[in-house]
Amino acid sequence: MDLIAQIYQQMHMLSLVHNPEYKRLLRYFQVALDLQEHITVSLSQPDEVQKLVEKSQAEAILRRNAQVITERLKTVADDILYHRYPQHFSMDNELSALEKLSNQHPDNPVGKFCYYHFSRVARLLERQRPLYQRNLMSTQQRLPFWPALRAYLSLKSVALRNAARLGITLAAGSSLGMLFHLPKPYWVLLTIMLVIQNGYNATRVRIQHRALGTFVGLIVAAGLLQLNLPLNVTLSCMLVITIAAYLVLRKNYGLAVIGFTITAVYTLQLLQLNGLHFLVPRLIDTVLGCILAFASTIWLWPQWQSGLLRKNAHQALEAYQDELRLLLSPEPKTSALAYARMKSESGTQCRLYFAKSGDAGTGI
């Protein structure tokens, strides 16, 4: 949800929003919105799902459908990142098994419910075209320059909080580096820049990967330095490790950090012949940067989702109001009604999730 809000902000700042080069990205964003809404709705009704699982082999079928969708989402993400054309995709076998399951248990509505939403998700991933026509910026407030500037400079502005949080954290890291006379204080700042994300959970996971990856990488580097390998072998190992680290960077950040740490220690060894002397300082700087980043995420202007319950309730009521208005209209359009229904259901599920989870995450 935080990433979607961030993309909306970036779209609002695009001056050439009608440029043909942006059409493909805008289409992907619309597809992502449809996916988010259908996936969010399909995760509801946990009690009924448990009943269906107890009566049949529904768990394996649902898990298989979710696995295929997850793998396809990763493939689509790589296609967007590397500017590749999408390949053919179909999950007819998985959907047929789910449809058969829903027909075998007509008394439980979860089967048909999951089949409906999973089939819509499969259609989205196969065609990569939006299911619903929508005005992306209809709910975003367009302000003139000076009112927009005042809004960005407000303490309620996400952009200002982000900038202030990052600036204060970097200043604290630099001050601690000078106070403790760390040999490489910029490592603290580098760690802060790399681990701070746009949400609490994302930052926490990135901190875990960074800290554990650095620790394991330092242990491996210390062992390799004891071997006193020839220069050509060392350079070859650095090349292989660097390539492998970049290959797994997007899939497993922790493994990539292990490789980057090894190459960093080897670089110091080649340049200054004292790579072993920087093992402990590297670990200290990384841990210090992770602590500062985590502390700033929790204490510097966090926006806990439980604090947005009133706003979320108003948005849910507005969505239901729009749906009722369409239902009571003389000639309601099927596509518009389906989109309004999906919007209200997905919004309700998101808000119920955050209400139940309390302060489990922040919208930073």
PDB file of C-alpha atoms in Angstrom, residues 142-321:
ATOM      1  CA  ARG A 142      -4.146  18.381  -7.777  1.00  0.00           C
ATOM      2  CA  LEU A 143      -2.967  21.621  -6.199  1.00  0.00           C
ATOM      3  CA  PRO A 144      -1.423  24.759  -7.678  1.00  0.00           C
ATOM      4  CA  PHE A 145       2.273  25.339  -7.111  1.00  0.00           C
ATOM      5  CA  TRP A 146       2.220  27.328  -3.867  1.00  0.00           C
ATOM      6  CA  PRO A 147      -0.481  25.254  -2.111  1.00  0.00           C
ATOM      7  CA  ALA A 148       1.345  22.100  -3.226  1.00  0.00           C
ATOM      8  CA  LEU A 149       4.611  23.495  -1.850  1.00  0.00           C
ATOM      9  CA  ARG A 150       2.957  24.291   1.479  1.00  0.00           C
ATOM     10  CA  ALA A 151       1.514  20.768   1.563  1.00  0.00           C
ATOM     11  CA  TYR A 152       4.949  19.239   0.972  1.00  0.00           C
ATOM     12  CA  LEU A 153       6.467  21.414   3.716  1.00  0.00           C
ATOM     13  CA  SER A 154       3.829  20.339   6.236  1.00  0.00           C
ATOM     14  CA  LEU A 155       4.736  17.856   8.953  1.00  0.00           C
ATOM     15  CA  LYS A 156       1.943  15.670   7.596  1.00  0.00           C
ATOM     16  CA  SER A 157       3.783  15.360   4.289  1.00  0.00           C
ATOM     17  CA  VAL A 158       5.225  11.902   3.684  1.00  0.00           C
ATOM     18  CA  ALA A 159       8.010  13.362   1.538  1.00  0.00           C
ATOM     19  CA  LEU A 160       9.089  15.837   4.230  1.00  0.00           C
ATOM     20  CA  ARG A 161       9.021  13.201   6.968  1.00  0.00           C
ATOM     21  CA  ASN A 162      11.091  10.886   4.798  1.00  0.00           C
ATOM     22  CA  ALA A 163      13.664  13.575   4.040  1.00  0.00           C
ATOM     23  CA  ALA A 164      13.881  14.748   7.652  1.00  0.00           C
ATOM     24  CA  ARG A 165      14.140  11.192   8.968  1.00  0.00           C
ATOM     25  CA  LEU A 166      16.934  10.303   6.565  1.00  0.00           C
ATOM     26  CA  GLY A 167      18.802  13.567   7.148  1.00  0.00           C
ATOM     27  CA  ILE A 168      18.705  13.290  10.936  1.00  0.00           C
ATOM     28  CA  THR A 169      19.760   9.641  10.812  1.00  0.00           C
ATOM     29  CA  LEU A 170      22.711  10.416   8.544  1.00  0.00           C
ATOM     30  CA  ALA A 171      23.737  13.328  10.766  1.00  0.00           C
ATOM     31  CA  ALA A 172      23.589  11.079  13.832  1.00  0.00           C
ATOM     32  CA  GLY A 173      25.657   8.414  12.084  1.00  0.00           C
ATOM     33  CA  SER A 174      28.291  10.938  11.013  1.00  0.00           C
ATOM     34  CA  SER A 175      28.474  12.404  14.522  1.00  0.00           C
ATOM     35  CA  LEU A 176      28.894   8.990  16.125  1.00  0.00           C
ATOM     36  CA  GLY A 177      31.589   8.106  13.603  1.00  0.00           C
ATOM     37  CA  MET A 178      33.598  11.188  14.534  1.00  0.00           C
ATOM     38  CA  LEU A 179      32.888  10.764  18.245  1.00  0.00           C
ATOM     39  CA  PHE A 180      34.191   7.190  18.373  1.00  0.00           C
ATOM     40  CA  HIS A 181      36.961   7.851  15.805  1.00  0.00           C
ATOM     41  CA  LEU A 182      35.837   5.028  13.555  1.00  0.00           C
ATOM     42  CA  PRO A 183      38.401   4.186  10.842  1.00  0.00           C
ATOM     43  CA  LYS A 184      35.776   4.115   8.071  1.00  0.00           C
ATOM     44  CA  PRO A 185      32.831   6.242   9.311  1.00  0.00           C
ATOM     45  CA  TYR A 186      31.273   6.447   5.857  1.00  0.00           C
ATOM     46  CA  TRP A 187      30.380   2.763   6.200  1.00  0.00           C
ATOM     47  CA  VAL A 188      27.816   3.804   8.799  1.00  0.00           C
ATOM     48  CA  LEU A 189      26.263   6.300   6.378  1.00  0.00           C
ATOM     49  CA  LEU A 190      26.335   3.758   3.555  1.00  0.00           C
ATOM     50  CA  THR A 191      24.505   1.211   5.697  1.00  0.00           C
ATOM     51  CA  ILE A 192      21.845   3.763   6.651  1.00  0.00           C
ATOM     52  CA  MET A 193      21.261   4.700   3.026  1.00  0.00           C
ATOM     53  CA  LEU A 194      20.939   1.062   1.962  1.00  0.00           C
ATOM     54  CA  VAL A 195      18.662  -0.290   4.698  1.00  0.00           C
ATOM     55  CA  ILE A 196      16.119   2.516   5.161  1.00  0.00           C
ATOM     56  CA  GLN A 197      12.996   1.645   3.173  1.00  0.00           C
ATOM     57  CA  ASN A 198       9.552   3.187   2.849  1.00  0.00           C
ATOM     58  CA  GLY A 199       7.961   1.025   5.539  1.00  0.00           C
ATOM     59  CA  TYR A 200       8.630  -0.577   8.908  1.00  0.00           C
ATOM     60  CA  ASN A 201       8.483  -4.197   7.757  1.00  0.00           C
ATOM     61  CA  ALA A 202      10.606  -3.565   4.661  1.00  0.00           C
ATOM     62  CA  THR A 203      13.222  -1.748   6.755  1.00  0.00           C
ATOM     63  CA  ARG A 204      13.262  -4.503   9.371  1.00  0.00           C
ATOM     64  CA  VAL A 205      13.794  -7.238   6.770  1.00  0.00           C
ATOM     65  CA  ARG A 206      16.495  -5.242   4.990  1.00  0.00           C
ATOM     66  CA  ILE A 207      18.300  -4.663   8.311  1.00  0.00           C
ATOM     67  CA  GLN A 208      18.250  -8.384   9.072  1.00  0.00           C
ATOM     68  CA  HIS A 209      19.654  -9.245   5.657  1.00  0.00           C
ATOM     69  CA  ARG A 210      22.311  -6.539   5.849  1.00  0.00           C
ATOM     70  CA  ALA A 211      23.518  -7.428   9.340  1.00  0.00           C
ATOM     71  CA  LEU A 212      23.544 -11.205   8.871  1.00  0.00           C
ATOM     72  CA  GLY A 213      25.010 -10.955   5.377  1.00  0.00           C
ATOM     73  CA  THR A 214      27.822  -8.718   6.588  1.00  0.00           C
ATOM     74  CA  PHE A 215      28.574 -11.016   9.527  1.00  0.00           C
ATOM     75  CA  VAL A 216      28.727 -14.148   7.369  1.00  0.00           C
ATOM     76  CA  GLY A 217      30.684 -12.337   4.668  1.00  0.00           C
ATOM     77  CA  LEU A 218      33.311 -11.175   7.157  1.00  0.00           C
ATOM     78  CA  ILE A 219      33.751 -14.718   8.479  1.00  0.00           C
ATOM     79  CA  VAL A 220      34.173 -16.095   4.952  1.00  0.00           C
ATOM     80  CA  ALA A 221      36.546 -13.265   4.008  1.00  0.00           C
ATOM     81  CA  ALA A 222      38.664 -13.875   7.108  1.00  0.00           C
ATOM     82  CA  GLY A 223      38.985 -17.538   6.197  1.00  0.00           C
ATOM     83  CA  LEU A 224      39.906 -16.768   2.594  1.00  0.00           C
ATOM     84  CA  LEU A 225      42.544 -14.235   3.637  1.00  0.00           C
ATOM     85  CA  GLN A 226      44.269 -16.912   5.691  1.00  0.00           C
ATOM     86  CA  LEU A 227      44.802 -18.978   2.536  1.00  0.00           C
ATOM     87  CA  ASN A 228      47.159 -16.379   1.020  1.00  0.00           C
ATOM     88  CA  LEU A 229      45.905 -17.026  -2.500  1.00  0.00           C
ATOM     89  CA  PRO A 230      47.932 -15.784  -5.501  1.00  0.00           C
ATOM     90  CA  LEU A 231      46.910 -12.468  -7.029  1.00  0.00           C
ATOM     91  CA  ASN A 232      45.419 -13.938 -10.198  1.00  0.00           C
ATOM     92  CA  VAL A 233      43.355 -16.427  -8.205  1.00  0.00           C
ATOM     93  CA  THR A 234      42.196 -13.661  -5.864  1.00  0.00           C
ATOM     94  CA  LEU A 235      41.067 -11.450  -8.739  1.00  0.00           C
ATOM     95  CA  SER A 236      39.279 -14.369 -10.382  1.00  0.00           C
ATOM     96  CA  CYS A 237      37.461 -15.169  -7.145  1.00  0.00           C
ATOM     97  CA  MET A 238      36.458 -11.520  -6.731  1.00  0.00           C
ATOM     98  CA  LEU A 239      35.073 -11.460 -10.269  1.00  0.00           C
ATOM     99  CA  VAL A 240      33.029 -14.624  -9.783  1.00  0.00           C
ATOM    100  CA  ILE A 241      31.727 -13.516  -6.376  1.00  0.00           C
ATOM    101  CA  THR A 242      30.749 -10.072  -7.671  1.00  0.00           C
ATOM    102  CA  ILE A 243      28.855 -11.511 -10.644  1.00  0.00           C
ATOM    103  CA  ALA A 244      27.072 -14.033  -8.419  1.00  0.00           C
ATOM    104  CA  ALA A 245      26.166 -11.310  -5.908  1.00  0.00           C
ATOM    105  CA  TYR A 246      24.579  -9.141  -8.582  1.00  0.00           C
ATOM    106  CA  LEU A 247      22.686 -12.112  -9.997  1.00  0.00           C
ATOM    107  CA  VAL A 248      21.001 -12.856  -6.653  1.00  0.00           C
ATOM    108  CA  LEU A 249      20.679  -9.240  -5.509  1.00  0.00           C
ATOM    109  CA  ARG A 250      16.967  -8.903  -6.286  1.00  0.00           C
ATOM    110  CA  LYS A 251      16.017 -12.404  -5.148  1.00  0.00           C
ATOM    111  CA  ASN A 252      18.033 -12.607  -1.930  1.00  0.00           C
ATOM    112  CA  TYR A 253      19.595  -9.426  -0.608  1.00  0.00           C
ATOM    113  CA  GLY A 254      21.317 -11.242   2.254  1.00  0.00           C
ATOM    114  CA  LEU A 255      23.300 -13.525  -0.059  1.00  0.00           C
ATOM    115  CA  ALA A 256      24.283 -10.545  -2.192  1.00  0.00           C
ATOM    116  CA  VAL A 257      25.569  -8.711   0.896  1.00  0.00           C
ATOM    117  CA  ILE A 258      27.791 -11.701   1.695  1.00  0.00           C
ATOM    118  CA  GLY A 259      29.413 -11.414  -1.724  1.00  0.00           C
ATOM    119  CA  PHE A 260      29.781  -7.633  -1.549  1.00  0.00           C
ATOM    120  CA  THR A 261      31.373  -7.876   1.892  1.00  0.00           C
ATOM    121  CA  ILE A 262      33.930 -10.419   0.687  1.00  0.00           C
ATOM    122  CA  THR A 263      34.892  -8.273  -2.303  1.00  0.00           C
ATOM    123  CA  ALA A 264      35.114  -5.148  -0.106  1.00  0.00           C
ATOM    124  CA  VAL A 265      37.525  -6.862   2.296  1.00  0.00           C
ATOM    125  CA  TYR A 266      39.585  -8.233  -0.594  1.00  0.00           C
ATOM    126  CA  THR A 267      39.728  -4.762  -2.164  1.00  0.00           C
ATOM    127  CA  LEU A 268      41.162  -3.325   1.048  1.00  0.00           C
ATOM    128  CA  GLN A 269      43.614  -6.204   1.179  1.00  0.00           C
ATOM    129  CA  LEU A 270      44.823  -5.510  -2.365  1.00  0.00           C
ATOM    130  CA  LEU A 271      45.074  -1.750  -1.865  1.00  0.00           C
ATOM    131  CA  GLN A 272      46.457  -1.526   1.672  1.00  0.00           C
ATOM    132  CA  LEU A 273      47.515  -5.121   2.526  1.00  0.00           C
ATOM    133  CA  ASN A 274      45.582  -4.911   5.808  1.00  0.00           C
ATOM    134  CA  GLY A 275      42.143  -6.310   5.054  1.00  0.00           C
ATOM    135  CA  LEU A 276      42.108  -8.268   8.316  1.00  0.00           C
ATOM    136  CA  HIS A 277      42.350  -5.024  10.287  1.00  0.00           C
ATOM    137  CA  PHE A 278      39.000  -3.828   8.926  1.00  0.00           C
ATOM    138  CA  LEU A 279      36.916  -6.907   9.708  1.00  0.00           C
ATOM    139  CA  VAL A 280      35.765  -5.763  13.140  1.00  0.00           C
ATOM    140  CA  PRO A 281      35.355  -2.069  12.152  1.00  0.00           C
ATOM    141  CA  ARG A 282      33.212  -3.143   9.205  1.00  0.00           C
ATOM    142  CA  LEU A 283      30.975  -5.185  11.485  1.00  0.00           C
ATOM    143  CA  ILE A 284      30.716  -2.367  14.040  1.00  0.00           C
ATOM    144  CA  ASP A 285      29.852   0.217  11.384  1.00  0.00           C
ATOM    145  CA  THR A 286      27.200  -2.037   9.862  1.00  0.00           C
ATOM    146  CA  VAL A 287      25.559  -2.801  13.200  1.00  0.00           C
ATOM    147  CA  LEU A 288      25.639   0.874  14.186  1.00  0.00           C
ATOM    148  CA  GLY A 289      24.049   1.922  10.902  1.00  0.00           C
ATOM    149  CA  CYS A 290      21.340  -0.736  11.249  1.00  0.00           C
ATOM    150  CA  ILE A 291      20.546   0.362  14.805  1.00  0.00           C
ATOM    151  CA  LEU A 292      20.250   4.008  13.771  1.00  0.00           C
ATOM    152  CA  ALA A 293      18.043   3.143  10.797  1.00  0.00           C
ATOM    153  CA  PHE A 294      15.740   0.973  12.911  1.00  0.00           C
ATOM    154  CA  ALA A 295      15.514   3.584  15.661  1.00  0.00           C
ATOM    155  CA  SER A 296      14.660   6.345  13.202  1.00  0.00           C
ATOM    156  CA  THR A 297      11.957   4.194  11.615  1.00  0.00           C
ATOM    157  CA  ILE A 298      10.285   3.661  14.985  1.00  0.00           C
ATOM    158  CA  TRP A 299      10.780   7.029  16.701  1.00  0.00           C
ATOM    159  CA  LEU A 300      11.105   9.718  14.021  1.00  0.00           C
ATOM    160  CA  TRP A 301       7.574  10.598  12.890  1.00  0.00           C
ATOM    161  CA  PRO A 302       6.238   7.120  12.201  1.00  0.00           C
ATOM    162  CA  GLN A 303       2.761   6.868  10.718  1.00  0.00           C
ATOM    163  CA  TRP A 304       1.301   3.767  12.314  1.00  0.00           C
ATOM    164  CA  GLN A 305      -1.588   2.314  10.371  1.00  0.00           C
ATOM    165  CA  SER A 306      -3.775   2.217  13.488  1.00  0.00           C
ATOM    166  CA  GLY A 307      -3.598   6.008  13.546  1.00  0.00           C
ATOM    167  CA  LEU A 308      -5.332   6.108  10.170  1.00  0.00           C
ATOM    168  CA  LEU A 309      -8.448   4.195  11.227  1.00  0.00           C
ATOM    169  CA  ARG A 310     -10.720   7.249  11.010  1.00  0.00           C
ATOM    170  CA  LYS A 311      -9.458   8.152   7.544  1.00  0.00           C
ATOM    171  CA  ASN A 312      -9.735   4.534   6.401  1.00  0.00           C
ATOM    172  CA  ALA A 313     -13.287   4.322   7.716  1.00  0.00           C
ATOM    173  CA  HIS A 314     -14.277   7.431   5.734  1.00  0.00           C
ATOM    174  CA  GLN A 315     -12.712   5.973   2.592  1.00  0.00           C
ATOM    175  CA  ALA A 316     -14.562   2.682   3.078  1.00  0.00           C
ATOM    176  CA  LEU A 317     -17.884   4.509   3.502  1.00  0.00           C
ATOM    177  CA  GLU A 318     -17.222   6.552   0.371  1.00  0.00           C
ATOM    178  CA  ALA A 319     -16.487   3.385  -1.600  1.00  0.00           C
ATOM    179  CA  TYR A 320     -19.748   1.776  -0.436  1.00  0.00           C
ATOM    180  CA  GLN A 321     -21.606   4.996  -1.230  1.00  0.00           C
TER     181      GLN A 321
END
